[in-house]
PDB file of C-alpha atoms in Angstrom:
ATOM      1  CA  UNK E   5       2.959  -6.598 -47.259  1.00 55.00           C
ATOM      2  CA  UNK E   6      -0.448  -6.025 -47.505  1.00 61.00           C
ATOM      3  CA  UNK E   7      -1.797  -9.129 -48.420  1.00 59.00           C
ATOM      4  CA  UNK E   8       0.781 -10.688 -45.559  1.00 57.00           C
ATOM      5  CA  UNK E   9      -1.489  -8.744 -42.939  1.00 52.00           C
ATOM      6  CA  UNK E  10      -4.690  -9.184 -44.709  1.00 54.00           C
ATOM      7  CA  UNK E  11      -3.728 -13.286 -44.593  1.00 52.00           C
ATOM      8  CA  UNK E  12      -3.104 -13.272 -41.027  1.00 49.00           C
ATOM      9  CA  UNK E  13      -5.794 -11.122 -39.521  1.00 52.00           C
ATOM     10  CA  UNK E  14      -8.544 -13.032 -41.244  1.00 61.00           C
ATOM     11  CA  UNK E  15      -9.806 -15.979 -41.063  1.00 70.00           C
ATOM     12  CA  UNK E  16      -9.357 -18.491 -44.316  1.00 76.00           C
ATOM     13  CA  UNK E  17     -12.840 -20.211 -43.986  1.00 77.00           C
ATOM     14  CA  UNK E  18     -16.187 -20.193 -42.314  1.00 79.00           C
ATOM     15  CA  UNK E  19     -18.956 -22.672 -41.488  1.00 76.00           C
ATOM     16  CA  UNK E  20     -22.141 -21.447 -43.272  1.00 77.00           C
ATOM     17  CA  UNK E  21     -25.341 -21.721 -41.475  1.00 74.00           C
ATOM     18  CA  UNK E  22     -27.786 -24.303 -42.592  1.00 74.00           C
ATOM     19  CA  UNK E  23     -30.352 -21.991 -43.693  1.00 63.00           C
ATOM     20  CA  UNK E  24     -27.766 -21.244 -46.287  1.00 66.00           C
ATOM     21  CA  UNK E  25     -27.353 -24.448 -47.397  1.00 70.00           C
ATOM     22  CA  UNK E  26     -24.684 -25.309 -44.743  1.00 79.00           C
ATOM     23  CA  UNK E  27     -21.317 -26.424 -45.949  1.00 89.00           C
ATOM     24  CA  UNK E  28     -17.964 -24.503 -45.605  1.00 90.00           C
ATOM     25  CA  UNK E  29     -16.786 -21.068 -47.066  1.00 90.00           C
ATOM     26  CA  UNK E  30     -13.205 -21.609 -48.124  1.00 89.00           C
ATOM     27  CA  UNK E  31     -11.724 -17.814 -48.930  1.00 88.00           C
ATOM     28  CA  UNK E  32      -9.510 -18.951 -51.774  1.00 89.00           C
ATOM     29  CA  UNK E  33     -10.093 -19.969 -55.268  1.00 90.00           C
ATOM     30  CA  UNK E  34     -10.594 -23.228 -56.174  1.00 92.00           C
ATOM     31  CA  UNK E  35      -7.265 -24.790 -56.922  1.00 92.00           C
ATOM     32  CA  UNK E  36      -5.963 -23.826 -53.462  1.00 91.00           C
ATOM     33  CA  UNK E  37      -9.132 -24.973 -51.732  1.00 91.00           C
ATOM     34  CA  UNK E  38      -8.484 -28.340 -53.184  1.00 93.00           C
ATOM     35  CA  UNK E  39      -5.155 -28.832 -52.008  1.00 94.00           C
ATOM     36  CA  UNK E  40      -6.106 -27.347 -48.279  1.00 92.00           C
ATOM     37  CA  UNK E  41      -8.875 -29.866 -48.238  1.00 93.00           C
ATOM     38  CA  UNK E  42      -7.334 -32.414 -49.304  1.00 92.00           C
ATOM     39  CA  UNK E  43      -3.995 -31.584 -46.371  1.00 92.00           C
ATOM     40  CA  UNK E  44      -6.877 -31.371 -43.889  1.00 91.00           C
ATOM     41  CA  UNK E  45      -8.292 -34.537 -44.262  1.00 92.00           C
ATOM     42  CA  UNK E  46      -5.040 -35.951 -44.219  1.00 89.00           C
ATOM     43  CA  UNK E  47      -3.960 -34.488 -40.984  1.00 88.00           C
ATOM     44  CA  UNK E  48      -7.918 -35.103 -39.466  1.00 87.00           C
ATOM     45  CA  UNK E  49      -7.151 -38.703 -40.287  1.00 80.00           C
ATOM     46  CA  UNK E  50      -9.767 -39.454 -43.057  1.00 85.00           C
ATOM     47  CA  UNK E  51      -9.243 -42.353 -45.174  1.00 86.00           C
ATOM     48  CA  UNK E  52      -9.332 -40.652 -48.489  1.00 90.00           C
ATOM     49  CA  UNK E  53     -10.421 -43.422 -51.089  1.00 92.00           C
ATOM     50  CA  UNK E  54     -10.519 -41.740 -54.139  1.00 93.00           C
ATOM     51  CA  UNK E  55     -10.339 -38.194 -55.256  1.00 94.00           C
ATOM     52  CA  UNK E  56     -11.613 -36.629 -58.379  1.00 94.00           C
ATOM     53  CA  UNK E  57     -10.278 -33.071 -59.019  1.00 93.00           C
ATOM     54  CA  UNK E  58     -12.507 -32.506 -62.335  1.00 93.00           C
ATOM     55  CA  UNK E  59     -15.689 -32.438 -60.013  1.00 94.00           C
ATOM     56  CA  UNK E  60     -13.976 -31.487 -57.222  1.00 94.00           C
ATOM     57  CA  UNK E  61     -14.996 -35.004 -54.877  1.00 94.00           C
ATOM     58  CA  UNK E  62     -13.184 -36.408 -52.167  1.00 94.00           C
ATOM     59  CA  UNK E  63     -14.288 -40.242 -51.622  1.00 92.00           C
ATOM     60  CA  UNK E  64     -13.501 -40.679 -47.932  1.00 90.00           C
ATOM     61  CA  UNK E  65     -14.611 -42.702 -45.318  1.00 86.00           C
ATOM     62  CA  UNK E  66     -14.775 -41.635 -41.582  1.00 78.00           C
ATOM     63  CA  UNK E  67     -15.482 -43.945 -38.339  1.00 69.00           C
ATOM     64  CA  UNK E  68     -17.036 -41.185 -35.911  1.00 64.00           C
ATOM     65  CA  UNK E  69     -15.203 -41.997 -32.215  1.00 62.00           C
ATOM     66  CA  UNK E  70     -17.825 -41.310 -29.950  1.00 62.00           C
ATOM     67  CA  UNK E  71     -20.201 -44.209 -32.135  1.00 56.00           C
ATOM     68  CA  UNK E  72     -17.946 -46.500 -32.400  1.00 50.00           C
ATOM     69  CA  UNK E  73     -17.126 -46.680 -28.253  1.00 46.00           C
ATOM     70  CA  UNK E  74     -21.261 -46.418 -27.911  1.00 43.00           C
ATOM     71  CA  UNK E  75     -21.953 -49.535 -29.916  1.00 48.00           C
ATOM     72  CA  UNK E  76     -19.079 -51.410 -29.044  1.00 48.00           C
ATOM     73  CA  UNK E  77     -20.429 -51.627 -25.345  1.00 49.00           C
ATOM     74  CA  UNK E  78     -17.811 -51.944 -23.525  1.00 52.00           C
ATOM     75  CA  UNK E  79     -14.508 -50.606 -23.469  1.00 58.00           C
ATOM     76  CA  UNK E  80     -11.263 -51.896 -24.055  1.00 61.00           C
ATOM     77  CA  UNK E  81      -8.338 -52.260 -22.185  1.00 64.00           C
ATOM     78  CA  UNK E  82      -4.851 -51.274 -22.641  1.00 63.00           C
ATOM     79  CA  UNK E  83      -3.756 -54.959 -23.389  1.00 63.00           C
ATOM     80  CA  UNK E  84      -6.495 -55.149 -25.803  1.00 63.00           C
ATOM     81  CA  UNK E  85      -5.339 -52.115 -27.655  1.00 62.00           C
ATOM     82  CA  UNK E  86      -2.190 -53.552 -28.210  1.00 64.00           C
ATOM     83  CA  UNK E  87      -3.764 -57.216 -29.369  1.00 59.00           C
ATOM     84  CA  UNK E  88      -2.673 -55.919 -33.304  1.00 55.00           C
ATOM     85  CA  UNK E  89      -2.988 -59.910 -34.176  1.00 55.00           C
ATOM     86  CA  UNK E  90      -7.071 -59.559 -32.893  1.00 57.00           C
ATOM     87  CA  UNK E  91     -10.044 -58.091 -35.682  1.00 53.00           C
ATOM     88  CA  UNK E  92     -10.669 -54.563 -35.441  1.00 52.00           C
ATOM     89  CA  UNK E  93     -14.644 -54.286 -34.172  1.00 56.00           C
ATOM     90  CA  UNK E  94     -15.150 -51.965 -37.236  1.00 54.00           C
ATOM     91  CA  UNK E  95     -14.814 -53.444 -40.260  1.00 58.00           C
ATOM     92  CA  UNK E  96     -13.424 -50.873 -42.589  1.00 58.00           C
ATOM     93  CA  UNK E  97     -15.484 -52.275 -45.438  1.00 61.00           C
ATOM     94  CA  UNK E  98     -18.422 -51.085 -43.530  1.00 65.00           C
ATOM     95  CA  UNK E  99     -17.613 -47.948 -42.481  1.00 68.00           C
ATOM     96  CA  UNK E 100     -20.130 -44.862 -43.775  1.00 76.00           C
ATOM     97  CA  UNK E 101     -18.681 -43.377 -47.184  1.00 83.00           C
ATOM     98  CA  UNK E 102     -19.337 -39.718 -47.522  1.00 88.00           C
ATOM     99  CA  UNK E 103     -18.329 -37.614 -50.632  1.00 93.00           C
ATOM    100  CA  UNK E 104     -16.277 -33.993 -49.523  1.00 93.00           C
ATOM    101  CA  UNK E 105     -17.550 -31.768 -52.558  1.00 94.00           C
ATOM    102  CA  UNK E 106     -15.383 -28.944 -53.280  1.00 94.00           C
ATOM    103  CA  UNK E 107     -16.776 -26.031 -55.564  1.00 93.00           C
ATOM    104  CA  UNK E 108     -15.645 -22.441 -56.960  1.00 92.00           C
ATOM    105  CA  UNK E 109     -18.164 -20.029 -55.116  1.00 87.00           C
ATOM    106  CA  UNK E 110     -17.396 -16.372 -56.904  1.00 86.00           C
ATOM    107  CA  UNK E 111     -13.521 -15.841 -55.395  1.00 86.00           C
ATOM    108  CA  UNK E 112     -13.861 -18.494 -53.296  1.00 88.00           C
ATOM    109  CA  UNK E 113     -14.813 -23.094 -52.793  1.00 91.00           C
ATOM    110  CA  UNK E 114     -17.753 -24.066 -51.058  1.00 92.00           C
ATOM    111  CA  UNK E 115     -16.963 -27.388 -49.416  1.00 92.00           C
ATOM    112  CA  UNK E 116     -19.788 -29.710 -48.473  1.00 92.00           C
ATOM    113  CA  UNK E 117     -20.371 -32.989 -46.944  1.00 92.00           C
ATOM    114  CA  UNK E 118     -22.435 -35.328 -49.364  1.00 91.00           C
ATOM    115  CA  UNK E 119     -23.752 -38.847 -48.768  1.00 83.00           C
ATOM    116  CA  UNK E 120     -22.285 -41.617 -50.492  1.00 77.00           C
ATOM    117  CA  UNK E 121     -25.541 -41.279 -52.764  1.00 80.00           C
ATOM    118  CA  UNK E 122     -24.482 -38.297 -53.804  1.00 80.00           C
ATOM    119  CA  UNK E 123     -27.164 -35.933 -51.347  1.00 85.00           C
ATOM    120  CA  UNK E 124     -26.107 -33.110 -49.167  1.00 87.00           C
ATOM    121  CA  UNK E 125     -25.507 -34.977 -45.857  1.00 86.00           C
ATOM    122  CA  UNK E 126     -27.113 -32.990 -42.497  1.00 85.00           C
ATOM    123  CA  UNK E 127     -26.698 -35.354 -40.300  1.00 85.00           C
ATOM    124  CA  UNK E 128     -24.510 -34.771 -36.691  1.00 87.00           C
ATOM    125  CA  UNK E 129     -21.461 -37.133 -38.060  1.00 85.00           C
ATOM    126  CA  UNK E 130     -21.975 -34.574 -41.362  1.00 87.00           C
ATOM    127  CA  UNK E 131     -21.833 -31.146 -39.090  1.00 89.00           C
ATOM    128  CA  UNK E 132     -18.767 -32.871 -37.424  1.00 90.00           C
ATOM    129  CA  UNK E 133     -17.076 -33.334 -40.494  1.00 90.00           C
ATOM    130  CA  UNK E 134     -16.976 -30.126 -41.329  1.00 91.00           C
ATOM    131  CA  UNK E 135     -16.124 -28.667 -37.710  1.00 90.00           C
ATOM    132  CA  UNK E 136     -13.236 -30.656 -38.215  1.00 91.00           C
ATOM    133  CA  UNK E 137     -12.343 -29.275 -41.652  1.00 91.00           C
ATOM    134  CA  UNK E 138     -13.193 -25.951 -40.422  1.00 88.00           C
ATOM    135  CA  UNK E 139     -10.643 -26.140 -37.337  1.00 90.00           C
ATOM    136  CA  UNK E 140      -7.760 -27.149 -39.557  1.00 88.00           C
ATOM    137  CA  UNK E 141      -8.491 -24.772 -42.728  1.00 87.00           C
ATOM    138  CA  UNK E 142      -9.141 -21.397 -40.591  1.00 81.00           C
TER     139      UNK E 142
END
């Protein structure tokens, strides 16, 4: 019963400031913050390439909304949408590949964002990444 109430009163993860690093607490051990991770990228609507549970990787690749419409120039229409025949504008060849690194932290994972060179990634479309994990894992 206890852990019951101690499950539901607190929160399951937390965005760490970037001072420390940045990145996202997961309260669980490692094998569980895997398979949360890995559900929340399925219901954000990554497109999880490849996954590597040994180093604890996600390959994914994510086409940030509010880019796409701002380089695409114009909008498109309802008819358009439906056009499933037409090209997509966004090639999904080209989209940005980022790397969601999942690591035991004490009793814990520490999830981060990493570039698809392998760096911690800081950039907005990183920090938006994880808001997104963060909303579905807390």
């Amino acid at each position: 019963k206890t852990m019951v109430a101690e499950a539901v009163a607190g929160e399951k993860a937390k965005l760490l400031p970037e001072s420390a690093g940045g990145g996202l607490q997961v309260l669980e051990p490692f094998d569980r913050g895997w398979r949360r991770v890995g559900l929340a990228l399925d219901r954000v609507g990554f497109t999880v390439e490849d996954r590597d549970r040994t180093q604890g990787i996600y390959y994914v690749r994510y086409v940030d909304p509010e880019i796409d419409v701002s380089k695409s120039g114009d909008k498109e229409g309802f008819f358009a949408k439906l056009a499933f025949w037409r090209d997509s504008k966004v090639d999904p060849a080209k989209r940005p590949k980022y790397r969601i690194h999942v690591k035991a932290d004490g009793d814990g994972s520490l999830v981060q964002v990493l570039s698809a060179e392998g760096g911690v990634d800081s950039s907005e479309t990183g920090k938006k990444i994880l808001r997104l994990l963060h909303e579905q894992l807390k």
